[in-house]
Tab-separated table of C-alpha atoms in Angstrom:
chain	number	residue	atom	x	y	z
C	1	MET	CA	-2.042	-35.343	-30.404
C	2	ASN	CA	-1.520	-38.111	-27.770
C	3	LYS	CA	-1.691	-37.554	-24.065
C	4	LYS	CA	0.547	-40.211	-23.635
C	5	ILE	CA	3.462	-38.001	-22.824
C	6	LEU	CA	1.769	-36.767	-19.477
C	7	THR	CA	1.885	-40.409	-17.994
C	8	GLU	CA	5.747	-39.236	-17.618
C	9	CYS	CA	5.720	-35.798	-18.562
C	10	THR	CA	9.176	-34.049	-19.605
C	11	LEU	CA	7.226	-31.269	-21.276
C	12	CYS	CA	9.153	-28.694	-19.311
C	13	PRO	CA	13.374	-28.426	-18.389
C	14	ARG	CA	12.407	-30.043	-14.800
C	15	GLU	CA	11.842	-33.105	-16.221
C	16	CYS	CA	10.125	-34.601	-13.502
C	17	GLY	CA	8.505	-37.367	-15.333
C	18	ALA	CA	5.419	-37.020	-13.120
C	19	ASP	CA	2.545	-39.349	-14.165
C	20	ARG	CA	0.325	-36.198	-14.130
C	21	TYR	CA	-2.790	-38.830	-14.784
C	22	LYS	CA	-2.161	-39.590	-10.986
C	23	SER	CA	-0.184	-36.985	-8.945
C	24	THR	CA	1.190	-33.938	-10.288
C	25	GLY	CA	5.261	-32.781	-10.768
C	26	TYR	CA	7.081	-29.507	-10.084
C	27	CYS	CA	4.681	-27.532	-11.947
C	28	GLY	CA	1.978	-28.741	-9.573
C	29	ALA	CA	-0.847	-28.893	-12.325
C	30	PRO	CA	-2.843	-32.500	-13.151
C	31	ALA	CA	-3.309	-33.506	-16.488
C	32	GLU	CA	-6.255	-31.883	-16.777
C	33	VAL	CA	-6.189	-28.516	-18.100
C	34	THR	CA	-6.961	-26.129	-15.457
C	35	ALA	CA	-7.346	-22.522	-15.804
C	36	GLY	CA	-8.285	-19.316	-13.421
C	37	ARG	CA	-9.931	-16.741	-15.945
C	38	ALA	CA	-10.826	-16.398	-19.325
C	39	SER	CA	-11.538	-12.441	-20.498
C	40	LEU	CA	-10.332	-9.539	-22.481
C	41	HIS	CA	-7.199	-8.383	-21.012
C	42	MET	CA	-5.762	-4.395	-21.629
C	43	TRP	CA	-2.990	-4.648	-20.458
C	44	GLU	CA	-0.246	-6.389	-22.588
C	45	GLU	CA	1.761	-4.494	-25.537
C	46	PRO	CA	-0.245	-2.447	-27.636
C	47	CYS	CA	0.169	-4.523	-30.555
C	48	ILE	CA	-1.396	-7.177	-28.439
C	49	SER	CA	-4.187	-5.901	-26.475
C	50	GLY	CA	-5.369	-3.407	-29.015
C	51	GLU	CA	-8.353	-1.214	-28.021
C	52	SER	CA	-10.492	-4.231	-27.846
C	53	GLY	CA	-7.958	-6.441	-25.574
C	54	SER	CA	-6.635	-9.702	-25.695
C	55	GLY	CA	-8.375	-12.740	-24.884
C	56	THR	CA	-6.337	-13.968	-22.391
C	57	VAL	CA	-6.577	-17.488	-20.872
C	58	PHE	CA	-4.826	-17.718	-17.303
C	59	PHE	CA	-3.571	-21.500	-16.480
C	60	SER	CA	-2.848	-22.890	-13.450
C	61	GLY	CA	0.184	-23.776	-12.133
C	62	CYS	CA	3.981	-23.199	-13.220
C	63	PRO	CA	7.177	-25.026	-14.197
C	64	LEU	CA	9.156	-21.922	-12.703
C	65	LYS	CA	7.642	-20.524	-9.738
C	66	CYS	CA	9.725	-17.373	-9.412
C	67	VAL	CA	9.780	-16.508	-5.648
C	68	TYR	CA	8.077	-12.730	-6.377
C	69	CYS	CA	5.646	-14.436	-8.816
C	70	GLN	CA	2.559	-11.547	-9.280
C	71	ASN	CA	0.025	-14.842	-9.963
C	72	TYR	CA	0.830	-16.679	-7.224
C	73	ALA	CA	-2.919	-17.278	-6.653
C	74	ILE	CA	-2.636	-19.890	-9.440
C	75	SER	CA	0.563	-20.786	-9.753
C	76	ASP	CA	0.636	-22.752	-7.401
C	77	CYS	CA	-2.104	-25.153	-8.822
C	78	SER	CA	-4.009	-24.250	-5.414
C	79	SER	CA	-6.960	-22.816	-7.459
C	80	GLY	CA	-8.691	-22.867	-10.888
C	81	LYS	CA	-11.085	-25.077	-12.735
C	82	LYS	CA	-10.622	-28.338	-14.425
C	83	ILE	CA	-11.618	-28.648	-18.166
C	84	SER	CA	-11.796	-30.745	-21.088
C	85	ASP	CA	-9.714	-29.813	-24.289
C	86	GLU	CA	-12.959	-29.305	-25.583
C	87	ARG	CA	-14.227	-26.838	-23.337
C	88	LEU	CA	-11.078	-24.614	-23.793
C	89	ALA	CA	-11.541	-24.573	-27.316
C	90	GLU	CA	-15.100	-23.116	-26.532
C	91	ILE	CA	-13.666	-20.833	-24.766
C	92	PHE	CA	-11.352	-19.550	-27.697
C	93	LEU	CA	-13.956	-18.847	-29.537
C	94	GLU	CA	-16.186	-17.188	-27.267
C	95	LEU	CA	-13.628	-14.680	-26.421
C	96	GLN	CA	-13.004	-14.505	-30.648
C	97	ASP	CA	-16.760	-13.670	-30.499
C	98	SER	CA	-16.154	-11.522	-27.972
C	99	GLY	CA	-13.787	-9.216	-30.000
C	100	ALA	CA	-10.585	-10.568	-28.913
C	101	ASN	CA	-7.471	-9.722	-31.199
C	102	ASN	CA	-5.697	-12.969	-30.444
C	103	ILE	CA	-5.890	-15.928	-27.934
C	104	ASN	CA	-3.611	-15.384	-25.487
C	105	LEU	CA	-2.085	-18.616	-23.649
C	106	VAL	CA	-0.567	-17.263	-19.623
C	107	THR	CA	1.918	-19.767	-18.312
C	108	PRO	CA	0.716	-22.837	-21.231
C	109	THR	CA	3.815	-24.806	-20.934
C	110	HIS	CA	2.675	-28.069	-18.800
C	111	TYR	CA	-0.680	-28.107	-20.952
C	112	THR	CA	0.794	-28.145	-24.116
C	113	ILE	CA	-0.761	-31.224	-25.887
C	114	SER	CA	-4.153	-29.645	-24.857
C	115	ILE	CA	-3.368	-26.553	-26.154
C	116	ILE	CA	-2.710	-28.167	-28.956
C	117	ASN	CA	-5.447	-30.376	-29.355
C	118	ALA	CA	-7.854	-27.219	-28.705
C	119	VAL	CA	-6.324	-25.020	-31.130
C	120	ARG	CA	-7.062	-27.425	-33.644
C	121	TYR	CA	-10.468	-28.255	-32.723
C	122	ALA	CA	-10.858	-24.417	-32.580
C	123	ARG	CA	-9.618	-23.722	-35.819
C	124	GLU	CA	-11.981	-26.311	-37.212
C	125	ASN	CA	-14.725	-24.496	-36.334
C	126	GLY	CA	-13.754	-20.984	-37.266
C	127	LEU	CA	-10.957	-19.252	-34.917
C	128	LYS	CA	-9.211	-16.764	-37.115
C	129	ILE	CA	-7.476	-14.630	-34.884
C	130	PRO	CA	-3.387	-15.240	-33.841
C	131	VAL	CA	-2.601	-17.627	-30.935
C	132	VAL	CA	-0.241	-16.417	-28.675
C	133	TYR	CA	2.131	-18.045	-26.414
C	134	ASN	CA	2.993	-15.858	-23.269
C	135	CYS	CA	5.393	-18.030	-20.929
C	136	SER	CA	8.159	-17.347	-18.950
C	137	GLY	CA	11.214	-18.495	-21.425
C	138	TYR	CA	12.444	-21.452	-19.732
C	139	GLU	CA	11.119	-23.851	-22.302
C	140	LYS	CA	12.379	-26.920	-23.929
C	141	THR	CA	13.193	-26.928	-27.687
C	142	GLU	CA	11.308	-29.803	-28.260
C	143	THR	CA	7.812	-28.879	-26.591
C	144	ILE	CA	8.179	-25.482	-28.448
C	145	GLU	CA	8.731	-27.755	-31.838
C	146	MET	CA	5.280	-29.323	-31.181
C	147	LEU	CA	3.795	-26.067	-31.374
C	148	LYS	CA	4.836	-25.546	-34.948
C	149	ASP	CA	1.599	-24.488	-36.844
C	150	THR	CA	-0.087	-23.801	-33.516
C	151	VAL	CA	1.458	-20.585	-32.335
C	152	ASP	CA	1.734	-17.151	-34.410
C	153	ILE	CA	3.229	-15.144	-31.653
C	154	TYR	CA	5.787	-15.755	-28.890
C	155	LEU	CA	5.236	-13.387	-26.085
C	156	VAL	CA	8.077	-14.749	-23.996
C	157	ASP	CA	10.143	-13.384	-20.987
C	158	PHE	CA	13.648	-13.127	-20.657
C	159	LYS	CA	14.445	-13.031	-17.225
C	160	TYR	CA	17.763	-13.892	-16.113
C	161	ILE	CA	21.300	-14.174	-17.824
C	162	ARG	CA	23.238	-15.157	-14.761
C	163	LYS	CA	22.925	-18.361	-13.507
C	164	GLU	CA	23.116	-17.042	-10.177
C	165	THR	CA	20.212	-14.525	-10.394
C	166	ALA	CA	18.091	-17.421	-11.803
C	167	GLN	CA	18.966	-19.844	-8.699
C	168	ARG	CA	18.466	-17.161	-6.397
C	169	TYR	CA	15.270	-16.179	-7.609
C	170	SER	CA	13.712	-19.313	-9.711
C	171	SER	CA	15.748	-22.462	-8.655
C	172	ALA	CA	16.978	-22.774	-12.403
C	173	PRO	CA	20.451	-22.056	-12.966
C	174	ASP	CA	20.004	-23.607	-16.323
C	175	TYR	CA	17.447	-20.637	-17.056
C	176	PRO	CA	20.153	-18.584	-19.399
C	177	GLU	CA	21.364	-21.111	-21.333
C	178	THR	CA	17.537	-22.804	-21.850
C	179	ALA	CA	15.838	-19.476	-22.675
C	180	GLU	CA	18.605	-18.713	-25.087
C	181	LYS	CA	18.127	-21.979	-26.771
C	182	ALA	CA	14.148	-21.797	-26.648
C	183	LEU	CA	14.405	-18.079	-28.405
C	184	GLU	CA	16.095	-19.135	-31.032
C	185	CYS	CA	14.099	-22.245	-31.320
C	186	MET	CA	11.013	-19.672	-31.645
C	187	PHE	CA	12.364	-17.281	-34.185
C	188	ARG	CA	13.014	-20.246	-36.355
C	189	GLN	CA	9.684	-20.791	-36.463
C	190	VAL	CA	7.917	-17.418	-36.338
C	191	GLY	CA	10.286	-15.431	-37.926
C	192	LYS	CA	10.415	-11.353	-38.061
C	193	PRO	CA	7.519	-9.497	-36.837
C	194	VAL	CA	4.285	-9.281	-39.312
C	195	PHE	CA	1.086	-6.459	-38.577
C	196	ASP	CA	-1.635	-6.216	-40.090
C	197	GLU	CA	-3.510	-2.917	-41.055
C	198	ASN	CA	-4.657	-1.359	-37.970
C	199	ASP	CA	-0.782	-2.516	-36.293
C	200	MET	CA	-1.737	-5.531	-34.630
C	201	MET	CA	1.012	-8.192	-34.534
C	202	LYS	CA	0.021	-11.264	-36.547
C	203	LYS	CA	3.177	-12.910	-36.400
C	204	GLY	CA	6.562	-12.801	-34.338
C	205	ILE	CA	8.261	-12.444	-31.055
C	206	ILE	CA	7.912	-9.840	-28.171
C	207	ALA	CA	10.619	-10.903	-25.716
C	208	ARG	CA	9.791	-8.952	-22.446
C	209	HIS	CA	12.258	-8.671	-19.662
C	210	LEU	CA	11.008	-7.629	-16.182
C	211	ILE	CA	13.271	-5.386	-14.185
C	212	LEU	CA	13.820	-6.421	-10.827
C	213	PRO	CA	15.040	-4.238	-8.102
C	214	GLU	CA	19.118	-4.217	-7.543
C	215	HIS	CA	19.162	-5.847	-11.045
C	216	ALA	CA	19.393	-2.903	-13.712
C	217	ASP	CA	23.199	-4.047	-14.523
C	218	GLU	CA	21.635	-7.736	-15.923
C	219	SER	CA	19.031	-5.951	-17.341
C	220	LYS	CA	21.435	-3.858	-19.672
C	221	GLU	CA	22.877	-7.580	-20.210
C	222	ILE	CA	19.713	-8.811	-21.364
C	223	ILE	CA	18.836	-6.197	-23.829
C	224	LYS	CA	22.773	-5.792	-25.135
C	225	TYR	CA	22.285	-10.223	-25.886
C	226	LEU	CA	18.927	-9.584	-27.304
C	227	TYR	CA	20.096	-6.560	-29.969
C	228	ASP	CA	23.574	-8.266	-30.489
C	229	THR	CA	21.608	-11.332	-30.978
C	230	TYR	CA	18.235	-10.361	-32.880
C	231	GLY	CA	18.779	-6.711	-33.608
C	232	SER	CA	15.192	-5.323	-35.104
C	233	ASP	CA	14.005	-8.715	-36.125
C	234	ILE	CA	12.132	-8.922	-32.636
C	235	PHE	CA	10.644	-6.765	-30.177
C	236	ILE	CA	12.030	-6.034	-26.674
C	237	SER	CA	9.308	-5.085	-24.115
C	238	ILE	CA	11.236	-3.501	-21.052
C	239	MET	CA	9.023	-3.752	-17.896
C	240	ASN	CA	9.011	-1.504	-14.415
C	241	GLN	CA	6.065	-3.124	-13.413
C	242	TYR	CA	7.342	-5.515	-10.643
C	243	THR	CA	5.354	-5.310	-7.590
C	244	PRO	CA	6.368	-6.628	-4.349
C	245	VAL	CA	3.101	-8.598	-3.525
C	246	ARG	CA	4.049	-9.991	0.205
C	247	TYR	CA	7.206	-9.173	2.330
C	248	PHE	CA	10.383	-11.244	1.797
C	249	ASP	CA	12.343	-12.318	4.616
C	250	ASP	CA	15.145	-14.307	2.482
C	251	TYR	CA	14.835	-11.825	-0.364
C	252	PRO	CA	14.774	-7.949	1.362
C	253	GLU	CA	15.959	-6.417	-2.080
C	254	LEU	CA	12.663	-7.739	-3.246
C	255	ASN	CA	10.580	-5.467	-0.838
C	256	ARG	CA	10.544	-2.350	-2.864
C	257	ARG	CA	9.573	-1.544	-6.604
C	258	VAL	CA	12.107	-0.591	-9.256
C	259	SER	CA	13.323	3.198	-8.784
C	260	GLY	CA	12.737	5.601	-11.387
C	261	GLU	CA	16.675	5.915	-11.784
C	262	GLU	CA	16.805	2.388	-12.105
C	263	TYR	CA	14.288	2.101	-15.183
C	264	ASP	CA	15.398	5.141	-16.794
C	265	SER	CA	19.028	3.916	-16.629
C	266	VAL	CA	17.886	0.713	-18.436
C	267	ILE	CA	15.617	2.676	-20.891
C	268	ASP	CA	19.050	5.242	-21.976
C	269	PHE	CA	21.265	1.891	-22.122
C	270	ALA	CA	18.777	0.300	-24.634
C	271	VAL	CA	18.643	3.664	-26.466
C	272	ASP	CA	22.308	3.961	-26.740
C	273	THR	CA	22.599	0.403	-27.635
C	274	GLY	CA	20.361	1.183	-31.369
C	275	VAL	CA	17.123	-0.785	-29.808
C	276	GLU	CA	14.393	0.730	-31.697
C	277	ASN	CA	11.797	-1.900	-31.690
C	278	ALA	CA	10.746	-1.843	-27.871
C	279	PHE	CA	7.904	-1.107	-25.485
C	280	VAL	CA	8.285	0.744	-22.329
C	281	GLN	CA	5.928	0.849	-18.931
C	282	ASP	CA	5.382	4.138	-17.085
C	283	GLY	CA	5.063	4.248	-13.620
C	284	GLU	CA	1.369	2.978	-13.134
C	285	ALA	CA	2.045	-0.378	-14.149
C	286	ALA	CA	3.482	-0.970	-10.983
C	287	SER	CA	0.498	-1.576	-9.157
C	288	GLU	CA	-1.703	-4.355	-7.606
C	289	SER	CA	-4.741	-3.466	-9.957
C	290	PHE	CA	-3.031	-4.703	-12.812
C	291	ILE	CA	-2.462	-8.467	-11.170
C	292	PRO	CA	-6.270	-9.748	-12.771
C	293	CYS	CA	-8.890	-11.673	-10.407
C	294	PHE	CA	-8.910	-15.166	-10.965
C	295	ASP	CA	-12.388	-15.959	-9.826
C	296	GLY	CA	-13.151	-18.326	-12.626
C	297	ARG	CA	-14.832	-15.696	-15.297
C	298	GLY	CA	-15.073	-17.217	-18.830
C	299	ILE	CA	-14.162	-20.808	-17.760
């Protein structure tokens, strides 16, 4: 796919128009793919990681930049190695050879053009496993539409349904409506979930929601929206793994983990609402040990 779009980049909803060959825009990323790690990842949902792991590529930079980001070490693009599209395709094949269940693209939005090219190269050279687009939910429908025939599974966050919360933590008051439209586009593209004989997802959507401290009521609103809209045609992953990775002077509510009472109240609400296709986490997920080391491994 032609990379001319990167001379006036509008891949994400920020539409900052940066010429990424000369400078960087809101996401902090240059035109060339920059990544911090590629490895088998065991901490995704069971139908993604399985027993052998998800072949995960962690990209540098981010169009959303949440204040509480747990991957802050690479989200500002201050670290990571620049690679060609051809090298990215090789990484996909190396992950497949290592036993990966899928190729898991983490924070991929700003590298969409290169990803489309790399997946095509890799498939021409033997890539057979599904491609997972692991994103924040802050996506343009036009960009998602580019990914038709490239992405098999959308592992997509749905972070906020209140614009005030989206503004406070991500400077993106348009997040709720943007995420709703993006999810609609994703569903039109990949449809209902499909699994193989080992219960690994081959196609479909997992909508993730990370509960934040003091925001259990908004989490319930999100779960109700997702279930009312999609029923059992998508999976909902209800996450309690929020970990304060630094001290927040301006966001004191974020200086603690989600309490057991908060998480249980959200799970109970989901059950009472009728949600059946869901994933939940135990308390051990809220640990800094679950945050990968972005040391350039596999890149």
